[in-house]
PDB file of C-alpha atoms and ligand atoms in Angstrom:
ATOM      1  CA  UNK A   5     110.929  -9.468  16.769  1.00 95.00           C
ATOM      2  CA  UNK A   6     109.313 -11.924  14.390  1.00 98.00           C
ATOM      3  CA  UNK A   7     105.762 -13.077  15.062  1.00 98.00           C
ATOM      4  CA  UNK A   8     102.974 -14.975  13.370  1.00 98.00           C
ATOM      5  CA  UNK A   9      99.637 -13.321  12.675  1.00 98.00           C
ATOM      6  CA  UNK A  10      96.369 -15.041  11.878  1.00 98.00           C
ATOM      7  CA  UNK A  11      93.265 -13.180  10.796  1.00 97.00           C
ATOM      8  CA  UNK A  12      90.669 -15.922  11.142  1.00 97.00           C
ATOM      9  CA  UNK A  13      87.530 -15.387   9.058  1.00 94.00           C
ATOM     10  CA  UNK A  14      84.565 -17.468   8.014  1.00 90.00           C
ATOM     11  CA  UNK A  15      85.613 -17.380   4.358  1.00 90.00           C
ATOM     12  CA  UNK A  16      89.379 -17.250   4.558  1.00 94.00           C
ATOM     13  CA  UNK A  17      92.224 -17.482   7.013  1.00 97.00           C
ATOM     14  CA  UNK A  18      94.989 -14.980   6.378  1.00 98.00           C
ATOM     15  CA  UNK A  19      98.275 -16.169   7.852  1.00 98.00           C
ATOM     16  CA  UNK A  20     101.306 -13.899   7.903  1.00 98.00           C
ATOM     17  CA  UNK A  21     104.752 -13.415   9.337  1.00 98.00           C
ATOM     18  CA  UNK A  22     105.356  -9.905  10.639  1.00 98.00           C
ATOM     19  CA  UNK A  23     108.712  -8.444  11.591  1.00 97.00           C
ATOM     20  CA  UNK A  24     108.823  -5.538  14.073  1.00 95.00           C
ATOM     21  CA  UNK A  25     112.013  -3.477  14.278  1.00 94.00           C
ATOM     22  CA  UNK A  26     111.371  -2.232  17.815  1.00 90.00           C
ATOM     23  CA  UNK A  27     111.309   1.423  16.643  1.00 90.00           C
ATOM     24  CA  UNK A  28     107.694   1.452  15.490  1.00 86.00           C
ATOM     25  CA  UNK A  29     108.514  -0.022  12.089  1.00 91.00           C
ATOM     26  CA  UNK A  30     106.975  -3.214  10.730  1.00 93.00           C
ATOM     27  CA  UNK A  31     107.058  -5.385   7.665  1.00 96.00           C
ATOM     28  CA  UNK A  32     104.750  -8.162   6.512  1.00 96.00           C
ATOM     29  CA  UNK A  33     107.419 -10.694   5.478  1.00 97.00           C
ATOM     30  CA  UNK A  34     105.103 -13.319   4.082  1.00 98.00           C
ATOM     31  CA  UNK A  35     101.389 -13.869   3.741  1.00 98.00           C
ATOM     32  CA  UNK A  36      99.077 -16.635   2.551  1.00 98.00           C
ATOM     33  CA  UNK A  37      95.317 -16.972   2.397  1.00 98.00           C
ATOM     34  CA  UNK A  38      93.865 -20.364   3.254  1.00 98.00           C
ATOM     35  CA  UNK A  39      90.188 -21.045   2.463  1.00 97.00           C
ATOM     36  CA  UNK A  40      88.131 -21.800   5.576  1.00 96.00           C
ATOM     37  CA  UNK A  41      86.919 -25.393   5.357  1.00 97.00           C
ATOM     38  CA  UNK A  42      86.230 -27.745   8.274  1.00 97.00           C
ATOM     39  CA  UNK A  43      88.272 -26.881  11.379  1.00 97.00           C
ATOM     40  CA  UNK A  44      90.507 -29.937  11.527  1.00 97.00           C
ATOM     41  CA  UNK A  45      91.945 -29.658   8.021  1.00 98.00           C
ATOM     42  CA  UNK A  46      92.026 -25.857   8.012  1.00 98.00           C
ATOM     43  CA  UNK A  47      93.874 -25.644  11.332  1.00 98.00           C
ATOM     44  CA  UNK A  48      96.288 -28.407  10.269  1.00 98.00           C
ATOM     45  CA  UNK A  49      97.183 -26.424   7.126  1.00 98.00           C
ATOM     46  CA  UNK A  50      97.781 -23.280   9.172  1.00 98.00           C
ATOM     47  CA  UNK A  51      99.930 -25.071  11.748  1.00 98.00           C
ATOM     48  CA  UNK A  52     102.078 -26.404   8.892  1.00 98.00           C
ATOM     49  CA  UNK A  53     102.392 -22.901   7.436  1.00 98.00           C
ATOM     50  CA  UNK A  54     103.668 -21.447  10.712  1.00 98.00           C
ATOM     51  CA  UNK A  55     105.787 -24.424  11.770  1.00 98.00           C
ATOM     52  CA  UNK A  56     109.067 -23.475  10.060  1.00 96.00           C
ATOM     53  CA  UNK A  57     108.645 -19.690  10.160  1.00 98.00           C
ATOM     54  CA  UNK A  58     110.815 -19.140  13.276  1.00 98.00           C
ATOM     55  CA  UNK A  59     108.171 -17.008  14.990  1.00 98.00           C
ATOM     56  CA  UNK A  60     108.346 -16.166  18.700  1.00 98.00           C
ATOM     57  CA  UNK A  61     104.613 -15.916  19.261  1.00 98.00           C
ATOM     58  CA  UNK A  62     101.333 -16.085  17.366  1.00 98.00           C
ATOM     59  CA  UNK A  63      98.391 -13.680  17.492  1.00 98.00           C
ATOM     60  CA  UNK A  64      94.918 -14.775  16.413  1.00 98.00           C
ATOM     61  CA  UNK A  65      92.253 -12.181  15.592  1.00 98.00           C
ATOM     62  CA  UNK A  66      89.180 -14.322  15.190  1.00 98.00           C
ATOM     63  CA  UNK A  67      85.551 -14.227  14.070  1.00 95.00           C
ATOM     64  CA  UNK A  68      83.196 -14.871  16.937  1.00 89.00           C
ATOM     65  CA  UNK A  69      81.632 -15.313  19.275  1.00 94.00           C
ATOM     66  CA  UNK A  70      84.773 -16.476  21.081  1.00 97.00           C
ATOM     67  CA  UNK A  71      85.732 -17.227  24.681  1.00 98.00           C
ATOM     68  CA  UNK A  72      88.322 -14.715  25.929  1.00 97.00           C
ATOM     69  CA  UNK A  73      88.217 -15.586  29.629  1.00 96.00           C
ATOM     70  CA  UNK A  74      91.593 -17.029  30.547  1.00 95.00           C
ATOM     71  CA  UNK A  75      90.147 -19.008  33.477  1.00 95.00           C
ATOM     72  CA  UNK A  76      87.372 -20.597  31.448  1.00 97.00           C
ATOM     73  CA  UNK A  77      87.621 -24.261  30.372  1.00 97.00           C
ATOM     74  CA  UNK A  78      86.738 -23.147  26.851  1.00 98.00           C
ATOM     75  CA  UNK A  79      89.231 -20.239  26.685  1.00 98.00           C
ATOM     76  CA  UNK A  80      90.478 -19.905  23.100  1.00 98.00           C
ATOM     77  CA  UNK A  81      87.368 -21.492  21.600  1.00 98.00           C
ATOM     78  CA  UNK A  82      85.013 -20.238  18.943  1.00 98.00           C
ATOM     79  CA  UNK A  83      81.741 -20.780  20.798  1.00 96.00           C
ATOM     80  CA  UNK A  84      78.282 -20.428  19.251  1.00 91.00           C
ATOM     81  CA  UNK A  85      78.932 -19.520  15.632  1.00 88.00           C
ATOM     82  CA  UNK A  86      76.376 -20.633  13.035  1.00 82.00           C
ATOM     83  CA  UNK A  87      79.355 -21.368  10.733  1.00 88.00           C
ATOM     84  CA  UNK A  88      79.051 -25.109  10.023  1.00 90.00           C
ATOM     85  CA  UNK A  89      81.570 -27.210  11.961  1.00 95.00           C
ATOM     86  CA  UNK A  90      83.131 -24.307  13.854  1.00 97.00           C
ATOM     87  CA  UNK A  91      80.891 -24.084  16.937  1.00 96.00           C
ATOM     88  CA  UNK A  92      82.732 -25.149  20.121  1.00 97.00           C
ATOM     89  CA  UNK A  93      86.020 -25.274  18.244  1.00 97.00           C
ATOM     90  CA  UNK A  94      89.325 -24.854  20.082  1.00 98.00           C
ATOM     91  CA  UNK A  95      91.356 -22.565  17.843  1.00 98.00           C
ATOM     92  CA  UNK A  96      94.103 -21.446  20.255  1.00 98.00           C
ATOM     93  CA  UNK A  97      94.935 -24.890  21.692  1.00 98.00           C
ATOM     94  CA  UNK A  98      96.238 -26.646  18.558  1.00 98.00           C
ATOM     95  CA  UNK A  99      98.648 -23.798  17.750  1.00 98.00           C
ATOM     96  CA  UNK A 100      99.913 -23.536  21.337  1.00 98.00           C
ATOM     97  CA  UNK A 101     100.489 -27.308  21.504  1.00 98.00           C
ATOM     98  CA  UNK A 102     101.917 -27.864  18.021  1.00 98.00           C
ATOM     99  CA  UNK A 103     104.095 -24.751  17.811  1.00 98.00           C
ATOM    100  CA  UNK A 104     105.054 -24.523  21.501  1.00 98.00           C
ATOM    101  CA  UNK A 105     104.862 -20.712  21.525  1.00 98.00           C
ATOM    102  CA  UNK A 106     102.631 -18.200  23.341  1.00 98.00           C
ATOM    103  CA  UNK A 107      99.379 -17.390  21.537  1.00 98.00           C
ATOM    104  CA  UNK A 108      97.491 -14.092  21.864  1.00 98.00           C
ATOM    105  CA  UNK A 109      93.784 -14.100  21.114  1.00 98.00           C
ATOM    106  CA  UNK A 110      91.029 -11.525  20.570  1.00 98.00           C
ATOM    107  CA  UNK A 111      88.125 -10.746  18.258  1.00 97.00           C
ATOM    108  CA  UNK A 112      88.817  -9.890  14.611  1.00 97.00           C
ATOM    109  CA  UNK A 113      87.527  -6.361  15.121  1.00 97.00           C
ATOM    110  CA  UNK A 114      89.526  -5.761  18.308  1.00 97.00           C
ATOM    111  CA  UNK A 115      92.509  -6.961  16.275  1.00 97.00           C
ATOM    112  CA  UNK A 116      91.846  -4.459  13.492  1.00 97.00           C
ATOM    113  CA  UNK A 117      91.475  -1.694  16.045  1.00 98.00           C
ATOM    114  CA  UNK A 118      94.778  -2.674  17.649  1.00 97.00           C
ATOM    115  CA  UNK A 119      96.401  -2.388  14.217  1.00 96.00           C
ATOM    116  CA  UNK A 120      94.950   1.104  13.795  1.00 97.00           C
ATOM    117  CA  UNK A 121      95.764   2.086  17.395  1.00 97.00           C
ATOM    118  CA  UNK A 122      99.393   1.002  17.165  1.00 95.00           C
ATOM    119  CA  UNK A 123     100.241   1.879  13.578  1.00 94.00           C
ATOM    120  CA  UNK A 124      97.333   3.701  11.955  1.00 96.00           C
ATOM    121  CA  UNK A 125      94.912   6.538  12.407  1.00 97.00           C
ATOM    122  CA  UNK A 126      94.028   5.817  16.047  1.00 98.00           C
ATOM    123  CA  UNK A 127      97.650   6.002  17.176  1.00 97.00           C
ATOM    124  CA  UNK A 128      98.045   7.824  20.470  1.00 97.00           C
ATOM    125  CA  UNK A 129      94.342   7.758  21.306  1.00 98.00           C
ATOM    126  CA  UNK A 130      92.921   5.932  24.305  1.00 98.00           C
ATOM    127  CA  UNK A 131      89.313   5.715  23.122  1.00 98.00           C
ATOM    128  CA  UNK A 132      88.414   4.543  19.666  1.00 98.00           C
ATOM    129  CA  UNK A 133      86.075   2.250  17.767  1.00 98.00           C
ATOM    130  CA  UNK A 134      86.670   0.157  14.650  1.00 98.00           C
ATOM    131  CA  UNK A 135      83.584  -1.048  12.822  1.00 98.00           C
ATOM    132  CA  UNK A 136      83.613  -3.548  10.009  1.00 97.00           C
ATOM    133  CA  UNK A 137      80.693  -3.577   7.579  1.00 97.00           C
ATOM    134  CA  UNK A 138      81.168  -6.721   5.532  1.00 95.00           C
ATOM    135  CA  UNK A 139      79.614 -10.190   5.539  1.00 92.00           C
ATOM    136  CA  UNK A 140      78.872  -9.437   9.181  1.00 94.00           C
ATOM    137  CA  UNK A 141      79.042  -6.269  11.234  1.00 97.00           C
ATOM    138  CA  UNK A 142      81.105  -5.940  14.382  1.00 97.00           C
ATOM    139  CA  UNK A 143      82.995  -3.374  16.388  1.00 98.00           C
ATOM    140  CA  UNK A 144      86.289  -3.396  18.218  1.00 98.00           C
ATOM    141  CA  UNK A 145      86.355  -0.959  21.107  1.00 98.00           C
ATOM    142  CA  UNK A 146      89.236   0.607  23.005  1.00 98.00           C
ATOM    143  CA  UNK A 147      88.293   2.427  26.149  1.00 98.00           C
ATOM    144  CA  UNK A 148      90.756   4.198  28.477  1.00 98.00           C
ATOM    145  CA  UNK A 149      93.600   2.568  26.562  1.00 97.00           C
ATOM    146  CA  UNK A 150      92.342  -1.013  26.871  1.00 97.00           C
ATOM    147  CA  UNK A 151      90.454  -3.278  24.531  1.00 96.00           C
ATOM    148  CA  UNK A 152      86.940  -3.788  25.823  1.00 97.00           C
ATOM    149  CA  UNK A 153      86.010  -7.419  26.531  1.00 96.00           C
ATOM    150  CA  UNK A 154      83.575  -7.399  29.437  1.00 95.00           C
ATOM    151  CA  UNK A 155      81.189 -10.283  30.018  1.00 95.00           C
ATOM    152  CA  UNK A 156      81.906 -11.802  26.572  1.00 94.00           C
ATOM    153  CA  UNK A 157      83.094  -9.166  24.110  1.00 95.00           C
ATOM    154  CA  UNK A 158      81.096  -6.398  22.502  1.00 97.00           C
ATOM    155  CA  UNK A 159      78.560  -7.547  19.894  1.00 97.00           C
ATOM    156  CA  UNK A 160      77.930  -4.041  18.640  1.00 98.00           C
ATOM    157  CA  UNK A 161      76.805  -5.304  15.229  1.00 98.00           C
ATOM    158  CA  UNK A 162      73.610  -6.596  16.804  1.00 97.00           C
ATOM    159  CA  UNK A 163      72.477  -3.227  18.103  1.00 98.00           C
ATOM    160  CA  UNK A 164      68.752  -2.740  17.530  1.00 98.00           C
ATOM    161  CA  UNK A 165      68.056   0.029  15.021  1.00 98.00           C
ATOM    162  CA  UNK A 166      64.993   2.028  14.094  1.00 98.00           C
ATOM    163  CA  UNK A 167      63.800   1.222  10.572  1.00 98.00           C
ATOM    164  CA  UNK A 168      64.237   3.624   7.721  1.00 98.00           C
ATOM    165  CA  UNK A 169      60.703   4.826   6.797  1.00 98.00           C
ATOM    166  CA  UNK A 170      60.998   3.141   3.395  1.00 98.00           C
ATOM    167  CA  UNK A 171      62.326  -0.126   4.783  1.00 98.00           C
ATOM    168  CA  UNK A 172      59.537  -1.301   7.091  1.00 98.00           C
ATOM    169  CA  UNK A 173      58.790  -4.447   5.051  1.00 98.00           C
ATOM    170  CA  UNK A 174      62.311  -5.809   4.716  1.00 98.00           C
ATOM    171  CA  UNK A 175      62.915  -9.069   6.572  1.00 98.00           C
ATOM    172  CA  UNK A 176      66.086  -8.741   8.669  1.00 98.00           C
ATOM    173  CA  UNK A 177      68.964 -10.907   7.513  1.00 97.00           C
ATOM    174  CA  UNK A 178      69.886 -11.744  11.134  1.00 96.00           C
ATOM    175  CA  UNK A 179      68.296 -15.005  12.319  1.00 93.00           C
ATOM    176  CA  UNK A 180      68.266 -13.694  15.912  1.00 94.00           C
ATOM    177  CA  UNK A 181      67.004 -10.110  15.596  1.00 97.00           C
ATOM    178  CA  UNK A 182      64.186  -8.569  13.594  1.00 98.00           C
ATOM    179  CA  UNK A 183      65.828  -5.156  13.315  1.00 98.00           C
ATOM    180  CA  UNK A 184      69.527  -5.206  14.173  1.00 98.00           C
ATOM    181  CA  UNK A 185      72.430  -3.361  12.511  1.00 98.00           C
ATOM    182  CA  UNK A 186      73.887  -6.506  10.901  1.00 98.00           C
ATOM    183  CA  UNK A 187      70.462  -7.779   9.835  1.00 98.00           C
ATOM    184  CA  UNK A 188      69.705  -4.491   8.065  1.00 98.00           C
ATOM    185  CA  UNK A 189      73.052  -3.193   6.819  1.00 98.00           C
ATOM    186  CA  UNK A 190      75.603  -5.988   6.239  1.00 98.00           C
ATOM    187  CA  UNK A 191      76.713  -6.843   2.699  1.00 97.00           C
ATOM    188  CA  UNK A 192      74.340  -9.832   2.510  1.00 97.00           C
ATOM    189  CA  UNK A 193      71.458  -7.668   3.846  1.00 98.00           C
ATOM    190  CA  UNK A 194      72.063  -5.149   1.050  1.00 98.00           C
ATOM    191  CA  UNK A 195      72.032  -7.986  -1.473  1.00 98.00           C
ATOM    192  CA  UNK A 196      68.841  -9.448  -0.025  1.00 98.00           C
ATOM    193  CA  UNK A 197      67.008  -6.101  -0.023  1.00 98.00           C
ATOM    194  CA  UNK A 198      67.996  -4.851  -3.466  1.00 98.00           C
ATOM    195  CA  UNK A 199      68.492  -8.171  -5.280  1.00 98.00           C
ATOM    196  CA  UNK A 200      72.085  -7.416  -6.292  1.00 98.00           C
ATOM    197  CA  UNK A 201      75.494  -7.285  -4.668  1.00 98.00           C
ATOM    198  CA  UNK A 202      76.609  -3.944  -3.244  1.00 98.00           C
ATOM    199  CA  UNK A 203      79.287  -3.575  -5.860  1.00 98.00           C
ATOM    200  CA  UNK A 204      76.619  -3.738  -8.589  1.00 98.00           C
ATOM    201  CA  UNK A 205      74.487  -1.068  -6.894  1.00 98.00           C
ATOM    202  CA  UNK A 206      77.054   1.728  -6.996  1.00 98.00           C
ATOM    203  CA  UNK A 207      74.836   3.983  -9.156  1.00 98.00           C
ATOM    204  CA  UNK A 208      71.695   3.659  -6.993  1.00 98.00           C
ATOM    205  CA  UNK A 209      71.740   6.606  -4.544  1.00 98.00           C
ATOM    206  CA  UNK A 210      68.779   5.281  -2.528  1.00 98.00           C
ATOM    207  CA  UNK A 211      70.809   2.179  -1.590  1.00 98.00           C
ATOM    208  CA  UNK A 212      73.609   4.217  -0.060  1.00 98.00           C
ATOM    209  CA  UNK A 213      71.330   6.775   1.569  1.00 98.00           C
ATOM    210  CA  UNK A 214      69.556   3.967   3.411  1.00 98.00           C
ATOM    211  CA  UNK A 215      72.868   2.305   4.254  1.00 99.00           C
ATOM    212  CA  UNK A 216      74.207   5.586   5.642  1.00 99.00           C
ATOM    213  CA  UNK A 217      71.043   6.057   7.674  1.00 98.00           C
ATOM    214  CA  UNK A 218      71.602   2.727   9.427  1.00 99.00           C
ATOM    215  CA  UNK A 219      75.353   3.050   9.878  1.00 99.00           C
ATOM    216  CA  UNK A 220      74.963   6.589  11.232  1.00 99.00           C
ATOM    217  CA  UNK A 221      72.301   5.460  13.694  1.00 98.00           C
ATOM    218  CA  UNK A 222      74.726   2.898  15.086  1.00 99.00           C
ATOM    219  CA  UNK A 223      77.582   5.399  15.192  1.00 98.00           C
ATOM    220  CA  UNK A 224      75.480   7.912  17.116  1.00 98.00           C
ATOM    221  CA  UNK A 225      74.720   5.194  19.685  1.00 98.00           C
ATOM    222  CA  UNK A 226      78.427   4.326  19.976  1.00 98.00           C
ATOM    223  CA  UNK A 227      79.272   8.023  20.325  1.00 98.00           C
ATOM    224  CA  UNK A 228      76.710   8.524  23.084  1.00 98.00           C
ATOM    225  CA  UNK A 229      77.732   5.431  25.053  1.00 98.00           C
ATOM    226  CA  UNK A 230      81.478   5.074  24.457  1.00 98.00           C
ATOM    227  CA  UNK A 231      82.558   8.650  23.756  1.00 98.00           C
ATOM    228  CA  UNK A 232      85.247   7.585  21.280  1.00 98.00           C
ATOM    229  CA  UNK A 233      87.874  10.062  20.055  1.00 98.00           C
ATOM    230  CA  UNK A 234      87.977   8.418  16.614  1.00 98.00           C
ATOM    231  CA  UNK A 235      85.642   6.140  14.660  1.00 98.00           C
ATOM    232  CA  UNK A 236      87.128   3.968  11.934  1.00 98.00           C
ATOM    233  CA  UNK A 237      85.034   2.159   9.337  1.00 98.00           C
ATOM    234  CA  UNK A 238      86.333  -0.844   7.401  1.00 96.00           C
ATOM    235  CA  UNK A 239      84.981  -3.923   5.620  1.00 94.00           C
ATOM    236  CA  UNK A 240      83.910  -4.627   2.046  1.00 95.00           C
ATOM    237  CA  UNK A 241      80.809  -2.423   2.007  1.00 97.00           C
ATOM    238  CA  UNK A 242      82.930   0.617   2.908  1.00 97.00           C
ATOM    239  CA  UNK A 243      84.697   0.245  -0.435  1.00 97.00           C
ATOM    240  CA  UNK A 244      81.818   2.320  -1.840  1.00 98.00           C
ATOM    241  CA  UNK A 245      83.458   5.756  -1.829  1.00 97.00           C
ATOM    242  CA  UNK A 246      80.191   7.697  -1.684  1.00 98.00           C
ATOM    243  CA  UNK A 247      79.217   6.082   1.608  1.00 98.00           C
ATOM    244  CA  UNK A 248      81.546   7.779   4.088  1.00 98.00           C
ATOM    245  CA  UNK A 249      80.435  11.360   3.278  1.00 98.00           C
ATOM    246  CA  UNK A 250      76.780  10.264   3.488  1.00 98.00           C
ATOM    247  CA  UNK A 251      77.443   8.673   6.890  1.00 99.00           C
ATOM    248  CA  UNK A 252      79.049  11.876   8.204  1.00 98.00           C
ATOM    249  CA  UNK A 253      76.049  13.924   7.020  1.00 98.00           C
ATOM    250  CA  UNK A 254      73.640  11.533   8.702  1.00 98.00           C
ATOM    251  CA  UNK A 255      75.616  11.483  11.963  1.00 98.00           C
ATOM    252  CA  UNK A 256      75.508  15.278  11.996  1.00 98.00           C
ATOM    253  CA  UNK A 257      71.766  15.240  11.378  1.00 98.00           C
ATOM    254  CA  UNK A 258      70.947  12.530  13.911  1.00 98.00           C
ATOM    255  CA  UNK A 259      73.277  13.797  16.675  1.00 98.00           C
ATOM    256  CA  UNK A 260      71.655  17.189  16.115  1.00 97.00           C
ATOM    257  CA  UNK A 261      74.394  19.401  17.605  1.00 96.00           C
ATOM    258  CA  UNK A 262      73.893  17.988  21.081  1.00 97.00           C
ATOM    259  CA  UNK A 263      77.567  17.107  21.542  1.00 96.00           C
ATOM    260  CA  UNK A 264      79.882  20.029  20.848  1.00 96.00           C
ATOM    261  CA  UNK A 265      83.443  18.820  20.792  1.00 98.00           C
ATOM    262  CA  UNK A 266      86.226  19.645  18.352  1.00 98.00           C
ATOM    263  CA  UNK A 267      85.826  16.127  16.935  1.00 98.00           C
ATOM    264  CA  UNK A 268      82.098  16.543  16.272  1.00 98.00           C
ATOM    265  CA  UNK A 269      82.865  19.871  14.563  1.00 98.00           C
ATOM    266  CA  UNK A 270      85.307  18.099  12.241  1.00 98.00           C
ATOM    267  CA  UNK A 271      83.611  14.876  11.176  1.00 98.00           C
ATOM    268  CA  UNK A 272      85.976  14.415   8.209  1.00 98.00           C
ATOM    269  CA  UNK A 273      88.740  13.621  10.699  1.00 98.00           C
ATOM    270  CA  UNK A 274      86.514  11.980  13.306  1.00 98.00           C
ATOM    271  CA  UNK A 275      84.718   9.375  11.193  1.00 98.00           C
ATOM    272  CA  UNK A 276      87.308   7.899   8.854  1.00 98.00           C
ATOM    273  CA  UNK A 277      88.061   4.863   6.703  1.00 98.00           C
ATOM    274  CA  UNK A 278      90.641   2.240   7.665  1.00 96.00           C
ATOM    275  CA  UNK A 279      94.093   3.731   7.217  1.00 96.00           C
ATOM    276  CA  UNK A 280      96.342   0.715   6.705  1.00 93.00           C
ATOM    277  CA  UNK A 281      95.176  -0.413   3.276  1.00 87.00           C
ATOM    278  CA  UNK A 282      93.444  -3.559   4.603  1.00 83.00           C
ATOM    279  CA  UNK A 283      96.565  -4.523   6.612  1.00 92.00           C
ATOM    280  CA  UNK A 284      94.948  -3.424   9.890  1.00 93.00           C
ATOM    281  CA  UNK A 285      93.669  -6.942  10.607  1.00 94.00           C
ATOM    282  CA  UNK A 286      96.940  -8.745  10.092  1.00 97.00           C
ATOM    283  CA  UNK A 287      98.903  -6.056  11.940  1.00 96.00           C
ATOM    284  CA  UNK A 288      96.431  -6.212  14.794  1.00 96.00           C
ATOM    285  CA  UNK A 289      96.878  -9.985  14.996  1.00 98.00           C
ATOM    286  CA  UNK A 290     100.631  -9.384  15.094  1.00 98.00           C
ATOM    287  CA  UNK A 291     100.088  -6.914  17.973  1.00 97.00           C
ATOM    288  CA  UNK A 292      98.194  -9.661  19.836  1.00 98.00           C
ATOM    289  CA  UNK A 293     101.292 -11.825  19.428  1.00 98.00           C
ATOM    290  CA  UNK A 294     103.544  -9.025  20.732  1.00 97.00           C
ATOM    291  CA  UNK A 295     101.369  -8.742  23.842  1.00 96.00           C
ATOM    292  CA  UNK A 296     102.161 -12.318  24.853  1.00 97.00           C
ATOM    293  CA  UNK A 297     105.873 -12.275  23.961  1.00 93.00           C
TER     294      UNK A 297
HETATM  295  P1  ADP B  28      84.324 -10.491   5.253  1.00 91.44           P
HETATM  296  O1  ADP B  28      83.357  -9.696   6.026  1.00 91.44           O
HETATM  297  O2  ADP B  28      83.768 -11.801   4.772  1.00 91.44           O
HETATM  298  O3  ADP B  28      85.662 -10.627   5.892  1.00 91.44           O
HETATM  299  P2  ADP B  28      84.434  -8.233   3.438  1.00 91.44           P
HETATM  300  O4  ADP B  28      84.757  -7.261   4.518  1.00 91.44           O
HETATM  301  O5  ADP B  28      85.149  -8.068   2.127  1.00 91.44           O
HETATM  302  O6  ADP B  28      84.638  -9.719   3.874  1.00 91.44           O
HETATM  303  O7  ADP B  28      82.885  -8.102   3.182  1.00 91.44           O
HETATM  304  C1  ADP B  28      82.231  -8.828   2.188  1.00 91.44           C
HETATM  305  C2  ADP B  28      80.878  -8.147   1.909  1.00 91.44           C
HETATM  306  O8  ADP B  28      81.128  -6.827   1.431  1.00 91.44           O
HETATM  307  C3  ADP B  28      80.068  -8.857   0.857  1.00 91.44           C
HETATM  308  O9  ADP B  28      78.717  -8.913   1.275  1.00 91.44           O
HETATM  309  C4  ADP B  28      80.227  -7.981  -0.381  1.00 91.44           C
HETATM  310  O10 ADP B  28      79.073  -8.011  -1.203  1.00 91.44           O
HETATM  311  C5  ADP B  28      80.452  -6.617   0.202  1.00 91.44           C
HETATM  312  N1  ADP B  28      81.329  -5.820  -0.662  1.00 91.44           N
HETATM  313  C6  ADP B  28      82.592  -6.131  -1.032  1.00 91.44           C
HETATM  314  N2  ADP B  28      83.091  -5.193  -1.852  1.00 91.44           N
HETATM  315  C7  ADP B  28      82.116  -4.260  -2.020  1.00 91.44           C
HETATM  316  C8  ADP B  28      82.016  -3.039  -2.751  1.00 91.44           C
HETATM  317  N3  ADP B  28      83.015  -2.565  -3.498  1.00 91.44           N
HETATM  318  N4  ADP B  28      80.869  -2.339  -2.647  1.00 91.44           N
HETATM  319  C9  ADP B  28      79.840  -2.780  -1.897  1.00 91.44           C
HETATM  320  N5  ADP B  28      79.863  -3.937  -1.207  1.00 91.44           N
HETATM  321  C10 ADP B  28      80.989  -4.664  -1.256  1.00 91.44           C
HETATM  322 ZN1   ZN B  29      71.362  -9.563  15.029  1.00 91.44          ZN
END
């Protein structure tokens, strides 16, 4: 089965053709990255890319907020994003009309989790969470074997967090919330607080201790509410190798031995990095296509 996969982001649109062999094997046959400009021209370029690729369906894993309710008049739209030009933008419709194939649609983070759940480190599990810590922060959630959508879809990156004692004065980078996870711990928040990009702060332990404090606080909340069997962390900020061990230490400290499961006793295998070498997003989008085939 040959499908199209689109990982739709605010900076770039990754378009790919993925071939599944029906035995659990997959291959990314082709891939391009198209810079995200205004919707009309960007979508037109992507439609042209997919047009002659002989794909049976397309999956779109998209930045949000998005409308996932099939019976809504704005199903398949990006809704209230601050990204210039993209609010109230129909992203599913043009592909469905122009390509004449079924289109699957979910959040970017649900997509990445589907990649991990079908082909990566969450395979075989019914309850897992994928968190991206990048330009924004978001979480994809699988619960009892299904992706969680609910009223809208989870916006777990906007969880309110308690301030680190040495971070009381920092002005949150989220225009909506004075002390949310994304506002305090996203890549741009790190840059705003410390005056340099994360990649240039690798040798400053205090940066990563504070980052781990915030990420761990969010993870403990997800653990308490969602009871996941695996927590996967991806996104640009997680490319700092010292961060994951610090996060595990902080989760252990903050959870304070209250939950005693085999997973909590073995945090190295419970809280892990993305396992598909940054292909989880595109594979997840391909899984969204397979769902509608
Ligand atoms: P996006 O979220 O836009 O899809 P990324 O997941 O790559 O893209 O996240 C980009 C953010 O991650 C930027 O704020 C960038 O500064 C930060 N980032 C990227 N690489 C690193 C790194 N090696 N160390 C720390 N921060 C990084
Ligand atoms: Zn927020």
